[in-house]
Amino acid sequence: MTERYSRQQLFQPVGNKGQQQIRSKHVLVVGAGALGSASAEALVRAGIGKLTLVDRDYVEWSNLQRQQLYTEQDAQNKLPKAVAAKNRLRQINTEVKIEALVMDAQPANLESIVQTADVIIDATDNFDIRFILNDLSHKYEVPWIYGSCVGSYGATYTVIPNVTPCLHCILKKVPVGGATCETAGIISPAVQIVAAYQITEALKILVEDVEALRHTFLTFDVWNNQHAEFKTGKMKSDKCSSCGSFQTYPYLAYENQLKTEVLCGRETVQIRPSQRHLYNFDELEKRLKKQGKVDRNPYLLSCQLPEQRFVIFQDGRVFIHGTNDIQFARSLYYRLLG
């Protein structure tokens, strides 16, 4: 027994064999915000073999209250969350192989990663991506663990392909609207509780203790002392296009065109080019300095305009902070970069 994982190995359901299994497995964590930070750190401390982190955003001051991997310096430098997380996680455990990907969680980006993963952990902030994960999970038969939290509320559910009902079976379609961290706030304990449930389920999968998995959809409100679970077995539908007899994976369909979206709960529009575009930041900095103050690091360049902030990532994605107007954001994008 190695001293590093000795207490975990003393836990009978893990033991020496389970620790070896954990060491040989690969976990994909999609989202490196509050849930992603907590889950990634727990997995790295547990001795996972490989961890892949996918996130499209960068560290901001408002993240520091609950996103445990990040520092004030990360926020000041506007480091991409995946990069900042990897830097911290490597300090925690040098034995773990960590892959940090600064990119949008889209089918084309995720398919090759999902195929090599043993479990997927949902640490995202929107249902569009969750339904993509749900379809990828069933296409490649990789378990995934849903998690969400806002205010003092949290929810989690474990999806095992060909065994449990999927998220599509339960929700039928992508929910529209609802409270977000930007509108209702969030307290850190809600994050930690959801992450604890997610990681516990992940460890059960990694050590192949499938009998111990929880087959319920769990919700709680830690502030108001509420806790509820409901069984989902009867919700599985043979007609479900994601997990039924005739699977078409509807949420993997993608038109090859410019994609524009308002980020969940934020006065920010993301614009994603139809094809990956690598900018020359030196040339771009010279051009944008005529428009406003420019800051940059190896991963992104930002320009502070009078009323908006324009952030360009190396993969060509653009965040336009300070507006929810998609048409205005598009016109500003073409004016500055077209």
Coordinates of C-alpha atoms in Angstrom, one line a residue:
M1 CA 0.0 0.0 0.0
T2 CA 1.4 3.4 -1.0
E3 CA 1.3 6.0 1.7
R4 CA -0.3 8.6 -0.6
Y5 CA -3.6 6.7 -1.1
S6 CA -3.4 4.5 2.0
R7 CA -6.6 5.9 3.7
Q8 CA -8.5 5.5 0.4
Q9 CA -7.3 2.0 0.0
L10 CA -8.3 1.1 3.6
F11 CA -11.9 1.8 2.5
Q12 CA -13.0 -1.7 1.7
P13 CA -15.0 -0.9 -1.5
V14 CA -11.9 0.6 -3.0
G15 CA -9.0 -1.5 -1.5
N16 CA -5.8 -2.2 -3.4
K17 CA -7.5 -3.5 -6.5
G18 CA -9.8 -0.5 -6.7
Q19 CA -6.9 1.9 -6.4
Q20 CA -5.2 0.2 -9.3
Q21 CA -8.4 0.5 -11.3
I22 CA -8.7 4.2 -10.5
R23 CA -5.0 4.7 -11.6
S24 CA -5.8 3.1 -15.0
K25 CA -8.9 5.1 -15.8
H26 CA -9.6 8.3 -17.7
V27 CA -12.2 10.9 -16.7
L28 CA -13.5 13.7 -18.8
V29 CA -14.8 16.8 -16.9
V30 CA -16.7 19.2 -19.0
G31 CA -16.7 22.6 -17.5
A32 CA -14.0 24.0 -15.1
G33 CA -16.1 26.3 -13.0
A34 CA -17.4 25.6 -9.5
L35 CA -18.4 22.0 -10.0
G36 CA -15.5 21.3 -12.4
S37 CA -13.0 22.7 -9.9
A38 CA -14.3 20.6 -7.1
S39 CA -14.6 17.4 -9.1
A40 CA -11.2 17.8 -10.8
E41 CA -9.4 18.3 -7.5
A42 CA -11.1 15.3 -5.9
L43 CA -10.2 13.1 -8.8
V44 CA -6.6 14.2 -8.9
R45 CA -6.2 13.7 -5.2
A46 CA -7.8 10.2 -5.6
G47 CA -5.1 9.3 -8.1
I48 CA -7.0 9.1 -11.4
G49 CA -4.8 8.0 -14.2
K50 CA -5.8 10.7 -16.7
L51 CA -8.0 13.8 -16.4
T52 CA -9.2 15.8 -19.3
L53 CA -10.7 19.3 -18.6
V54 CA -12.7 21.1 -21.2
D55 CA -13.7 24.7 -20.7
R56 CA -14.3 27.8 -22.9
D57 CA -14.1 30.5 -20.3
Y58 CA -11.4 32.4 -18.4
V59 CA -11.1 33.3 -14.7
E60 CA -12.9 36.4 -13.4
W61 CA -13.1 37.9 -9.9
S62 CA -16.7 36.7 -9.4
N63 CA -15.5 33.1 -9.7
L64 CA -13.2 33.2 -6.7
Q65 CA -15.9 32.8 -4.1
R66 CA -16.7 29.2 -5.1
Q67 CA -14.3 28.0 -7.8
Q68 CA -11.7 26.5 -5.5
L69 CA -8.8 26.0 -7.9
Y70 CA -8.3 29.7 -8.8
T71 CA -6.4 32.6 -7.3
E72 CA -6.5 36.4 -7.6
Q73 CA -3.5 36.2 -9.9
D74 CA -5.5 33.9 -12.3
A75 CA -8.3 36.5 -12.4
Q76 CA -5.9 39.4 -12.8
N77 CA -4.2 37.6 -15.7
K78 CA -7.5 36.4 -17.3
L79 CA -6.1 32.9 -17.5
P80 CA -8.4 30.3 -19.3
K81 CA -9.9 28.2 -16.5
A82 CA -8.7 24.9 -18.0
V83 CA -5.1 26.3 -18.0
A84 CA -5.3 27.7 -14.5
A85 CA -6.9 24.5 -13.3
K86 CA -4.1 22.4 -14.8
N87 CA -1.4 24.6 -13.2
R88 CA -2.9 24.1 -9.8
L89 CA -3.7 20.4 -10.2
R90 CA -0.1 19.6 -11.3
Q91 CA 1.0 21.1 -8.0
I92 CA -1.4 18.7 -6.2
N93 CA -0.4 15.5 -7.9
T94 CA 2.3 15.1 -10.5
E95 CA 1.4 11.5 -11.1
V96 CA -1.8 12.3 -12.9
K97 CA -1.8 13.0 -16.6
I98 CA -3.8 16.2 -17.1
E99 CA -5.1 17.5 -20.4
A100 CA -6.5 21.0 -20.5
L101 CA -8.5 22.1 -23.5
V102 CA -9.6 25.7 -24.0
M103 CA -12.5 25.2 -26.3
D104 CA -16.3 25.0 -26.7
A105 CA -18.0 21.8 -25.6
Q106 CA -19.4 20.9 -29.0
P107 CA -19.8 17.4 -30.6
A108 CA -17.0 17.8 -33.1
N109 CA -14.6 18.7 -30.3
L110 CA -15.7 16.1 -27.8
E111 CA -16.3 12.9 -29.8
S112 CA -12.7 11.7 -29.9
I113 CA -12.2 12.4 -26.2
V114 CA -15.4 10.7 -25.1
Q115 CA -14.4 7.5 -27.0
T116 CA -11.3 7.1 -24.7
A117 CA -13.0 8.2 -21.4
D118 CA -14.3 5.8 -18.7
V119 CA -16.8 8.3 -17.3
I120 CA -17.9 11.9 -18.1
I121 CA -18.7 14.4 -15.4
D122 CA -21.0 17.2 -16.2
A123 CA -19.8 20.5 -14.7
T124 CA -21.5 22.8 -17.3
D125 CA -23.9 25.6 -16.8
N126 CA -26.4 24.9 -19.5
F127 CA -28.7 22.2 -20.8
D128 CA -27.6 22.5 -24.5
I129 CA -24.3 21.0 -23.6
R130 CA -25.8 18.5 -21.2
F131 CA -28.0 17.1 -24.0
I132 CA -24.9 16.8 -26.2
L133 CA -23.1 14.9 -23.4
N134 CA -26.2 12.7 -23.1
D135 CA -26.1 11.7 -26.8
L136 CA -22.3 11.2 -26.8
S137 CA -22.6 9.0 -23.7
H138 CA -25.0 6.7 -25.4
K139 CA -23.3 6.7 -28.8
Y140 CA -20.1 5.6 -27.2
E141 CA -21.5 3.8 -24.2
V142 CA -19.7 5.9 -21.6
P143 CA -21.4 6.6 -18.3
W144 CA -22.0 10.3 -17.4
I145 CA -23.0 12.1 -14.2
Y146 CA -25.3 15.1 -14.4
G147 CA -24.9 17.9 -11.9
S148 CA -26.3 21.4 -11.4
C149 CA -26.5 24.0 -8.7
V150 CA -27.8 27.5 -8.2
G151 CA -28.6 29.5 -5.0
S152 CA -28.6 26.8 -2.3
Y153 CA -30.2 24.2 -4.6
G154 CA -28.5 21.3 -6.2
A155 CA -29.3 18.2 -8.3
T156 CA -27.5 15.2 -9.6
Y157 CA -28.2 12.0 -11.6
T158 CA -26.1 9.1 -12.9
V159 CA -26.7 7.9 -16.4
I160 CA -25.5 4.4 -17.4
P161 CA -26.1 3.7 -21.1
N162 CA -28.4 0.7 -21.8
V163 CA -29.3 0.5 -18.1
T164 CA -30.9 3.8 -16.8
P165 CA -33.2 6.3 -18.4
C166 CA -31.2 9.1 -20.0
L167 CA -31.6 12.8 -19.5
H168 CA -33.7 13.0 -22.7
C169 CA -36.1 10.4 -21.3
I170 CA -36.5 12.4 -18.1
L171 CA -36.7 16.0 -19.4
K172 CA -38.0 15.3 -22.9
K173 CA -36.4 18.5 -24.3
V174 CA -33.9 21.2 -23.4
P175 CA -35.4 23.4 -20.6
V176 CA -35.7 27.1 -21.4
G177 CA -35.1 29.8 -18.9
G178 CA -34.8 29.2 -15.1
A179 CA -32.6 30.7 -12.4
T180 CA -28.9 31.1 -12.9
C181 CA -25.9 32.0 -10.7
E182 CA -26.1 35.5 -12.3
T183 CA -29.7 36.0 -11.3
A184 CA -30.1 33.9 -8.1
G185 CA -26.5 33.8 -6.9
I186 CA -24.9 30.7 -5.4
I187 CA -23.3 29.6 -2.2
S188 CA -20.3 27.3 -2.1
P189 CA -21.8 24.5 0.1
A190 CA -24.3 23.8 -2.6
V191 CA -21.5 23.3 -5.1
Q192 CA -19.5 21.0 -2.7
I193 CA -22.6 18.8 -2.0
V194 CA -23.3 18.2 -5.7
A195 CA -19.6 17.6 -6.4
A196 CA -19.4 15.1 -3.5
Y197 CA -22.3 13.1 -4.9
Q198 CA -20.9 13.2 -8.4
I199 CA -17.4 12.1 -7.4
T200 CA -18.8 9.3 -5.2
E201 CA -20.7 8.0 -8.1
A202 CA -17.7 8.3 -10.4
L203 CA -15.5 6.4 -7.9
K204 CA -18.1 3.6 -7.9
I205 CA -17.9 3.4 -11.7
L206 CA -14.1 3.5 -11.7
V207 CA -13.8 0.6 -9.3
E208 CA -16.6 -1.2 -11.1
D209 CA -18.9 -1.4 -8.0
V210 CA -22.0 -1.0 -10.1
E211 CA -24.3 -2.5 -7.4
A212 CA -23.6 0.6 -5.2
L213 CA -24.7 3.1 -7.8
R214 CA -27.7 5.3 -6.8
H215 CA -30.6 4.9 -9.3
T216 CA -32.4 8.1 -8.3
F217 CA -32.6 11.7 -9.4
L218 CA -31.5 13.6 -6.3
T219 CA -32.3 17.2 -5.4
F220 CA -31.7 19.3 -2.3
D221 CA -31.9 22.8 -0.9
V222 CA -29.2 23.0 1.7
W223 CA -30.3 26.4 3.1
N224 CA -33.9 25.4 3.5
N225 CA -33.0 21.9 4.8
Q226 CA -34.8 20.1 2.0
H227 CA -33.8 16.8 0.3
A228 CA -35.7 14.7 -2.2
E229 CA -35.1 11.7 -4.5
F230 CA -37.3 10.1 -7.1
K231 CA -36.8 6.7 -8.8
T232 CA -36.4 7.0 -12.6
G233 CA -36.6 3.3 -13.7
K234 CA -40.1 3.6 -15.2
M235 CA -39.2 6.8 -17.2
K236 CA -36.9 4.9 -19.6
S237 CA -38.5 5.1 -23.1
D238 CA -37.9 2.7 -25.9
K239 CA -38.9 5.5 -28.3
C240 CA -36.2 7.9 -27.0
S241 CA -34.1 9.1 -29.9
S242 CA -31.1 9.3 -27.6
C243 CA -31.2 5.9 -25.8
G244 CA -34.1 3.9 -27.3
S245 CA -34.3 1.2 -29.9
F246 CA -33.8 3.6 -32.8
Q247 CA -31.1 6.0 -31.7
T248 CA -30.5 9.1 -33.9
Y249 CA -28.6 11.2 -31.3
P250 CA -30.5 14.4 -32.2
Y251 CA -28.4 16.7 -30.2
L252 CA -25.2 15.8 -32.1
A253 CA -26.6 17.4 -35.3
Y254 CA -24.7 20.5 -36.2
E255 CA -24.9 23.0 -39.1
N256 CA -21.5 24.2 -40.3
Q257 CA -22.2 27.9 -39.8
L258 CA -21.4 30.9 -37.6
K259 CA -22.9 30.2 -34.1
T260 CA -24.0 33.0 -31.9
E261 CA -25.3 32.5 -28.3
V262 CA -26.0 34.5 -25.2
L263 CA -24.0 32.8 -22.4
C264 CA -26.1 31.4 -19.6
G265 CA -27.1 34.1 -17.1
R266 CA -24.5 36.6 -18.3
E267 CA -24.6 39.8 -20.3
T268 CA -22.3 38.2 -22.8
V269 CA -22.6 37.0 -26.3
Q270 CA -20.3 34.2 -27.7
I271 CA -19.6 34.1 -31.4
R272 CA -18.0 30.9 -32.7
P273 CA -16.8 30.9 -36.4
S274 CA -17.8 28.0 -38.6
Q275 CA -14.2 26.9 -38.8
R276 CA -11.3 27.1 -36.4
H277 CA -9.5 30.4 -37.0
L278 CA -6.1 31.1 -35.5
Y279 CA -5.5 34.8 -35.1
N280 CA -2.1 36.5 -35.2
F281 CA -2.3 38.3 -31.8
D282 CA 0.5 40.7 -32.7
E283 CA -1.4 42.0 -35.8
L284 CA -4.7 42.0 -33.9
E285 CA -3.3 44.0 -31.0
K286 CA -2.1 46.7 -33.3
R287 CA -5.5 46.9 -35.0
L288 CA -7.6 46.9 -31.8
K289 CA -5.4 49.4 -30.0
K290 CA -7.1 52.0 -32.2
Q291 CA -10.4 51.0 -30.6
G292 CA -9.5 50.7 -26.9
K293 CA -7.2 49.4 -24.2
V294 CA -5.8 46.0 -25.1
D295 CA -4.6 43.3 -22.7
R296 CA -3.4 39.8 -23.7
N297 CA -1.9 36.6 -22.6
P298 CA -0.8 33.5 -24.6
Y299 CA -4.4 32.3 -24.7
L300 CA -6.6 35.3 -25.3
L301 CA -6.7 39.0 -26.2
S302 CA -9.2 41.5 -24.8
C303 CA -10.1 45.0 -25.9
Q304 CA -12.0 47.4 -23.6
L305 CA -14.4 49.4 -25.7
P306 CA -16.4 52.4 -24.3
E307 CA -19.4 50.1 -23.4
Q308 CA -18.4 46.6 -24.3
R309 CA -15.4 44.3 -23.7
F310 CA -14.2 42.3 -26.7
V311 CA -12.3 39.0 -25.9
I312 CA -10.8 36.9 -28.6
F313 CA -9.5 33.3 -28.0
Q314 CA -6.8 31.5 -29.9
D315 CA -9.4 29.1 -31.5
G316 CA -11.3 32.1 -33.0
R317 CA -14.2 32.3 -30.5
V318 CA -15.1 35.8 -29.3
F319 CA -16.9 36.9 -26.1
I320 CA -18.6 40.3 -26.3
H321 CA -19.3 41.4 -22.7
G322 CA -21.8 44.1 -22.0
T323 CA -24.7 43.1 -24.3
N324 CA -27.3 40.4 -24.8
D325 CA -28.2 41.7 -28.2
I326 CA -27.1 39.1 -30.7
Q327 CA -27.6 41.3 -33.8
F328 CA -25.6 44.1 -32.2
A329 CA -22.8 41.6 -31.2
R330 CA -22.6 40.3 -34.7
S331 CA -22.3 43.7 -36.2
L332 CA -19.6 44.6 -33.7
Y333 CA -17.8 41.4 -34.5
Y334 CA -17.8 42.0 -38.2
R335 CA -16.7 45.7 -37.7
L336 CA -13.7 44.8 -35.6
L337 CA -12.7 41.4 -37.1
G338 CA -14.4 41.2 -40.5

